[in-house]
Short mmCIF file of C-alpha atoms in Angstrom, two decimals:
data_model
loop_
_atom_site.label_atom_id
_atom_site.label_comp_id
_atom_site.label_asym_id
_atom_site.label_seq_id
_atom_site.Cartn_x
_atom_site.Cartn_y
_atom_site.Cartn_z
CA MET A 1 12.46 9.53 -10.55
CA SER A 2 16.10 9.61 -9.59
CA TYR A 3 17.44 8.37 -6.30
CA SER A 4 20.98 9.81 -6.89
CA ARG A 5 21.04 10.82 -3.30
CA GLY A 6 20.38 7.32 -2.06
CA PRO A 7 17.24 5.23 -1.42
CA PRO A 8 14.01 7.11 -0.74
CA CYS A 9 13.98 6.50 2.96
CA ILE A 10 17.46 6.52 4.31
CA SER A 11 17.23 6.94 8.08
CA GLY A 12 18.79 10.04 9.52
CA GLY A 13 19.22 8.16 12.78
CA SER A 14 17.30 10.76 14.78
CA SER A 15 16.55 9.61 18.36
CA THR A 16 13.27 11.45 18.20
CA ALA A 17 11.96 9.96 14.96
CA TYR A 18 9.19 7.44 14.79
CA ARG A 19 10.61 4.05 13.68
CA HIS A 20 8.18 1.27 12.90
CA GLU A 21 10.71 -1.58 12.62
CA PHE A 22 14.13 -2.13 14.21
CA ASP A 23 15.71 -3.12 10.88
CA SER A 24 13.93 -0.69 8.67
CA PHE A 25 15.49 2.60 7.46
CA TYR A 26 12.01 4.25 7.26
CA GLU A 27 11.33 6.83 9.83
CA ILE A 28 8.94 9.74 10.34
CA ASN A 29 10.07 12.99 11.88
CA TYR A 30 7.72 15.38 13.67
CA PRO A 31 8.43 18.31 11.29
CA GLN A 32 7.11 16.07 8.44
CA ILE A 33 3.95 15.59 10.31
CA GLN A 34 3.63 19.32 10.77
CA LEU A 35 4.12 19.99 7.09
CA ALA A 36 1.43 17.48 6.19
CA MET A 37 -0.98 18.78 8.75
CA ASN A 38 -0.39 22.39 7.67
CA GLN A 39 -1.14 21.50 4.15
CA HIS A 40 -4.38 19.79 5.25
CA ARG A 41 -5.48 22.68 7.36
CA CYS A 42 -4.44 25.59 5.05
CA GLY A 43 -5.42 23.87 1.66
CA ILE A 44 -2.10 25.19 0.14
CA ASP A 45 -0.24 22.50 -1.85
CA ILE A 46 3.35 22.30 -0.42
CA GLU A 47 3.89 18.79 -1.78
CA PHE A 48 3.44 17.00 1.59
CA PRO A 49 0.10 15.07 1.23
CA PRO A 50 -0.39 11.84 3.22
CA GLU A 51 0.21 9.97 -0.08
CA ALA A 52 3.87 11.09 0.05
CA PHE A 53 4.39 8.98 3.12
CA GLN A 54 3.55 5.81 1.20
CA HIS A 55 6.44 3.39 1.12
CA LEU A 56 7.22 -0.23 0.49
CA GLU A 57 10.41 -2.11 0.96
CA ALA A 58 11.67 -5.63 0.76
CA ARG A 59 14.58 -7.22 2.57
CA HIS A 60 16.07 -10.66 1.76
CA GLY A 61 17.53 -12.51 4.67
CA GLU A 62 20.54 -14.87 4.73
CA ALA A 63 18.29 -17.89 5.13
CA PRO A 64 17.00 -19.41 1.86
CA ARG A 65 13.77 -17.69 0.71
CA LYS A 66 13.45 -15.64 3.94
CA VAL A 67 11.95 -12.36 2.77
CA ILE A 68 10.57 -9.49 4.80
CA LEU A 69 8.21 -6.98 3.07
CA SER A 70 7.06 -3.80 4.77
CA SER A 71 4.45 -1.34 3.64
CA VAL A 72 3.36 2.09 4.92
CA ASN A 73 0.15 4.06 4.24
CA ALA A 74 -0.96 7.29 5.82
CA GLN A 75 -4.09 9.39 5.94
CA ILE A 76 -5.63 12.31 8.00
CA VAL A 77 -8.67 11.45 10.05
CA SER A 78 -10.45 14.04 12.26
CA ASN A 79 -7.49 16.33 11.94
CA GLU A 80 -5.02 13.72 13.16
CA PHE A 81 -2.24 11.88 11.27
CA LEU A 82 -2.83 8.15 11.13
CA VAL A 83 -0.44 5.50 9.63
CA ARG A 84 -0.96 1.92 8.80
CA PHE A 85 2.09 -0.33 8.72
CA GLN A 86 2.06 -3.91 7.57
CA THR A 87 4.96 -6.41 7.60
CA TRP A 88 5.17 -9.81 5.95
CA THR A 89 7.86 -12.25 7.03
CA LEU A 90 8.27 -15.25 4.63
CA VAL A 91 9.83 -18.29 6.29
CA PRO A 92 10.57 -21.77 4.92
CA TRP A 93 8.67 -24.47 6.77
CA ASN A 94 11.93 -26.26 7.52
CA ARG A 95 13.23 -23.29 9.41
CA SER A 96 10.16 -22.73 11.53
CA ASP A 97 11.74 -23.92 14.74
CA THR A 98 14.89 -21.78 14.06
CA TYR A 99 12.58 -18.76 13.38
CA ILE A 100 10.84 -19.33 16.72
CA GLU A 101 14.31 -19.56 18.45
CA GLU A 102 15.35 -16.37 16.85
CA LEU A 103 12.16 -14.60 18.13
CA ALA A 104 12.79 -15.68 21.63
CA LYS A 105 16.48 -14.83 21.53
CA ASP A 106 16.41 -11.48 19.71
CA CYS A 107 13.05 -10.31 21.02
CA TYR A 108 14.21 -6.70 21.01
CA LEU A 109 14.25 -6.93 17.15
CA TYR A 110 10.50 -7.71 17.05
CA SER A 111 8.99 -5.16 19.38
CA ILE A 112 5.71 -3.73 18.09
CA CYS A 113 6.41 -0.46 19.86
CA ALA A 114 8.62 1.10 22.61
CA HIS A 115 6.46 -0.46 25.37
CA ASP A 116 6.44 -4.06 24.15
CA ARG A 117 9.00 -5.19 26.76
CA ILE A 118 7.87 -3.03 29.69
CA PRO A 119 7.80 -5.15 32.84
CA GLY A 120 4.18 -5.82 33.86
CA LEU A 121 2.85 -5.86 30.27
CA ARG A 122 0.83 -9.07 29.84
CA ASP A 123 3.20 -11.61 28.21
CA GLU A 124 0.48 -12.95 25.93
CA ILE A 125 0.16 -9.61 24.09
CA THR A 126 3.81 -8.99 23.36
CA LEU A 127 4.57 -9.34 19.65
CA THR A 128 6.97 -12.19 19.94
CA ASN A 129 4.64 -14.26 22.01
CA LEU A 130 1.64 -13.50 19.68
CA ILE A 131 3.86 -14.59 16.71
CA ILE A 132 5.05 -17.75 18.42
CA SER A 133 1.47 -18.69 19.35
CA ARG A 134 0.10 -17.92 15.88
CA VAL A 135 2.88 -20.08 14.15
CA ARG A 136 2.25 -22.97 16.47
CA GLN A 137 -1.49 -22.82 15.72
CA LEU A 138 -0.69 -22.73 12.05
CA GLU A 139 1.60 -25.85 12.46
CA ALA A 140 -1.18 -27.70 14.20
CA GLY A 141 -3.70 -26.80 11.54
CA GLU A 142 -5.80 -24.81 14.02
CA ASN A 143 -8.21 -22.03 12.83
CA CYS A 144 -7.61 -18.89 14.71
CA GLN A 145 -9.66 -15.63 14.71
CA THR A 146 -7.13 -12.80 14.66
CA ARG A 147 -7.77 -10.16 17.37
CA THR A 148 -6.94 -6.43 17.50
CA PHE A 149 -4.87 -5.35 20.45
CA GLN A 150 -4.18 -1.82 21.68
CA CYS A 151 -1.01 -0.76 23.53
CA PRO A 152 -1.98 0.61 27.03
CA TYR A 153 0.67 3.25 26.75
CA CYS A 154 0.69 4.60 23.29
CA TYR A 155 -1.82 5.40 20.53
CA MET A 156 -1.46 2.21 18.54
CA ASP A 157 -3.68 -0.84 17.55
CA TYR A 158 -2.11 -3.99 16.19
CA MET A 159 -2.74 -7.48 15.06
CA VAL A 160 -0.81 -10.69 14.16
CA ASP A 161 -1.63 -13.31 11.69
CA ALA A 162 0.06 -16.22 9.87
CA LYS A 163 -0.71 -17.77 6.56
CA ASP A 164 0.18 -21.28 5.15
CA LEU A 165 1.62 -20.78 1.69
CA GLY A 166 2.08 -24.36 0.74
CA GLU A 167 4.52 -27.06 1.44
CA ARG A 168 7.62 -24.93 1.32
CA GLU A 169 6.89 -21.82 3.28
CA PHE A 170 4.54 -19.82 5.59
CA ALA A 171 4.22 -16.10 6.30
CA VAL A 172 3.72 -14.03 9.49
CA ILE A 173 1.79 -10.77 8.90
CA THR A 174 1.85 -8.01 11.50
CA THR A 175 -0.35 -4.89 11.03
CA LYS A 176 -0.48 -1.85 13.12
CA TRP A 177 -2.31 1.44 13.07
CA VAL A 178 -0.60 4.42 14.76
CA ASN A 179 -1.93 7.86 15.63
CA LEU A 180 0.96 10.41 15.31
CA GLY A 181 -1.15 13.36 16.60
CA ALA A 182 -2.30 16.65 15.14
CA GLY A 183 1.03 18.13 14.09
CA GLU A 184 0.67 21.29 16.12
CA GLU A 185 3.50 23.66 16.95
CA SER A 186 4.64 21.45 19.90
CA PRO A 187 4.44 17.70 19.91
CA ASP A 188 1.26 16.55 21.66
CA ALA A 189 0.80 13.53 23.98
CA LYS A 190 -0.02 11.34 21.07
CA TRP A 191 3.28 11.87 19.34
CA ARG A 192 5.20 11.79 22.56
CA SER A 193 3.50 8.54 23.66
CA HIS A 194 5.45 6.70 21.01
CA GLU A 195 8.86 8.04 21.78
CA ASP A 196 8.78 7.98 25.58
CA GLN A 197 8.99 4.47 26.97
CA TYR A 198 7.84 5.44 30.40
CA ILE A 199 5.37 8.27 29.78
CA ASP A 200 2.99 8.95 32.68
CA ARG A 201 -0.05 6.86 31.95
CA ARG A 202 -2.27 9.40 33.65
CA GLU A 203 -1.32 11.98 30.97
CA LEU A 204 -2.71 9.52 28.32
CA ASP A 205 -5.74 8.69 30.24
CA GLN A 206 -6.73 12.33 30.35
CA THR A 207 -7.54 12.04 26.58
CA ALA A 208 -10.80 10.09 26.45
CA ASP A 209 -10.47 9.18 22.77
CA HIS A 210 -7.47 6.92 23.53
CA ARG A 211 -10.07 4.23 24.03
CA ARG A 212 -11.34 4.63 20.46
CA GLY A 213 -10.20 2.23 17.98
CA ILE A 214 -7.39 3.67 15.81
CA ARG A 215 -7.82 0.70 13.42
CA ALA A 216 -11.44 1.48 12.95
CA ASP A 217 -10.81 5.24 12.45
CA PHE A 218 -8.26 4.38 9.65
CA GLU A 219 -10.13 1.67 7.99
CA ASN A 220 -13.40 3.56 7.86
CA GLN A 221 -11.83 6.20 5.54
CA ALA A 222 -9.08 4.10 3.79
CA GLU A 223 -9.00 4.15 0.05
CA LEU A 224 -7.38 0.73 0.04
CA SER A 225 -9.13 -1.72 2.44
CA LEU A 226 -7.03 -3.91 4.73
CA GLU A 227 -8.12 -6.96 2.72
CA ASP A 228 -6.96 -5.43 -0.52
CA LEU A 229 -3.70 -4.19 0.97
CA THR A 230 -2.97 -7.61 2.53
CA ALA A 231 -3.64 -9.36 -0.90
CA ASP A 232 -1.45 -6.77 -2.78
CA ASN A 233 1.45 -7.24 -0.31
CA GLU A 234 1.21 -10.94 -0.68
CA ARG A 235 1.65 -10.56 -4.42
CA LYS A 236 4.54 -8.18 -4.01
CA LEU A 237 6.21 -10.51 -1.58
CA PHE A 238 6.83 -12.91 -4.52
CA SER A 239 7.70 -10.16 -7.09
CA THR A 240 11.00 -10.47 -8.93
CA ARG A 241 13.88 -8.57 -7.45
CA LYS A 242 17.35 -8.69 -8.89
CA ARG A 243 20.69 -7.43 -7.58
CA GLN A 244 20.93 -4.63 -10.05
CA GLY A 245 20.08 -1.00 -10.02
CA VAL A 246 16.50 -1.35 -11.24
CA THR A 247 14.38 -4.42 -11.64
CA ARG A 248 11.30 -4.14 -13.89
CA ALA A 249 9.37 -7.14 -12.68
CA PRO A 250 6.89 -9.05 -14.93
CA ASP A 251 4.01 -8.02 -12.43
CA GLY A 252 4.60 -4.23 -13.20
CA CYS A 253 6.56 -3.50 -10.02
CA VAL A 254 9.68 -1.41 -10.36
CA TRP A 255 12.31 -2.18 -7.66
CA ARG A 256 15.30 -0.11 -6.88
CA TRP A 257 18.15 -2.08 -5.24
CA SER A 258 20.08 -0.34 -2.34
CA GLY A 259 23.19 -2.38 -3.07
CA THR A 260 22.79 -4.85 -0.17
CA THR A 261 19.83 -7.06 0.53
CA ARG A 262 17.26 -4.30 0.40
CA TRP A 263 14.94 -3.12 -2.35
CA TYR A 264 12.48 -0.24 -2.54
CA LEU A 265 9.38 -0.08 -4.64
CA ASP A 266 9.71 2.96 -7.01
CA PRO A 267 6.80 5.29 -6.24
CA THR A 268 4.56 6.56 -8.99
CA LYS A 269 5.19 9.98 -10.44
CA SER A 270 1.88 11.08 -9.21
CA ASN A 271 2.78 10.10 -5.66
CA PRO A 272 6.43 11.02 -5.17
CA SER A 273 8.14 10.07 -1.92
CA ILE A 274 8.75 12.76 0.67
CA TRP A 275 12.17 11.14 1.43
CA GLU A 276 13.72 12.33 -1.81
CA ARG A 277 13.01 16.01 -0.93
CA TRP A 278 13.72 15.56 2.74
CA LEU A 279 17.30 14.14 2.50
#
């Protein structure tokens, strides 16, 4: 597979696209959802299956050994397009206080969705506060049962965890499950709930199934379980990546370097990326 036109997920910078991370170039545009849903409903292969939205990237920070790895998986459940995002942040133990300070200072970089900083949202369920709390519990050696939260404004479930990886470093893991709607001719309330920071809450409440668990809907039909995904992402976090066009790592991963501090996992030929066709 050739990326002569750039990495597989260069952002077009669209103001209406769904972006799961501030610093990621990966984005999903509504016409892509429409194409995937049309293929699902009509049964005609137009090369836009949910597998084509699969994506994995790694970013190396300026701090020694600070690595961010982000994965994307999608599937169609009950005629709606659901996506699971998981992000690992590897942080040296000797930089834990600095990391906490960065979270508090640059909280806009770490929002879980457009509503994370809305006045009135309970402070304890904002992403930055959940991360800080979980890291402090990890430092204290406390066992913590991870909880699944739901944004009260958009169709998303999310959870935060942290893992001790030995004397040198720890990792923060955030996972979220997003319902991007049915891909009809006009964007429905579920798609619009993610892009409109102040959407009328009453419009969402008219849809009774907003109270259903998006995580449960996704995981009940996922080919790759959350446990297996998490274990696989942890392995890829430590995969070998070099500052060269292509790195064929000993673990079998093939990484393509973007030329800066960003690498993309080369998709298999059986599951080509939508981004190469879209750009």
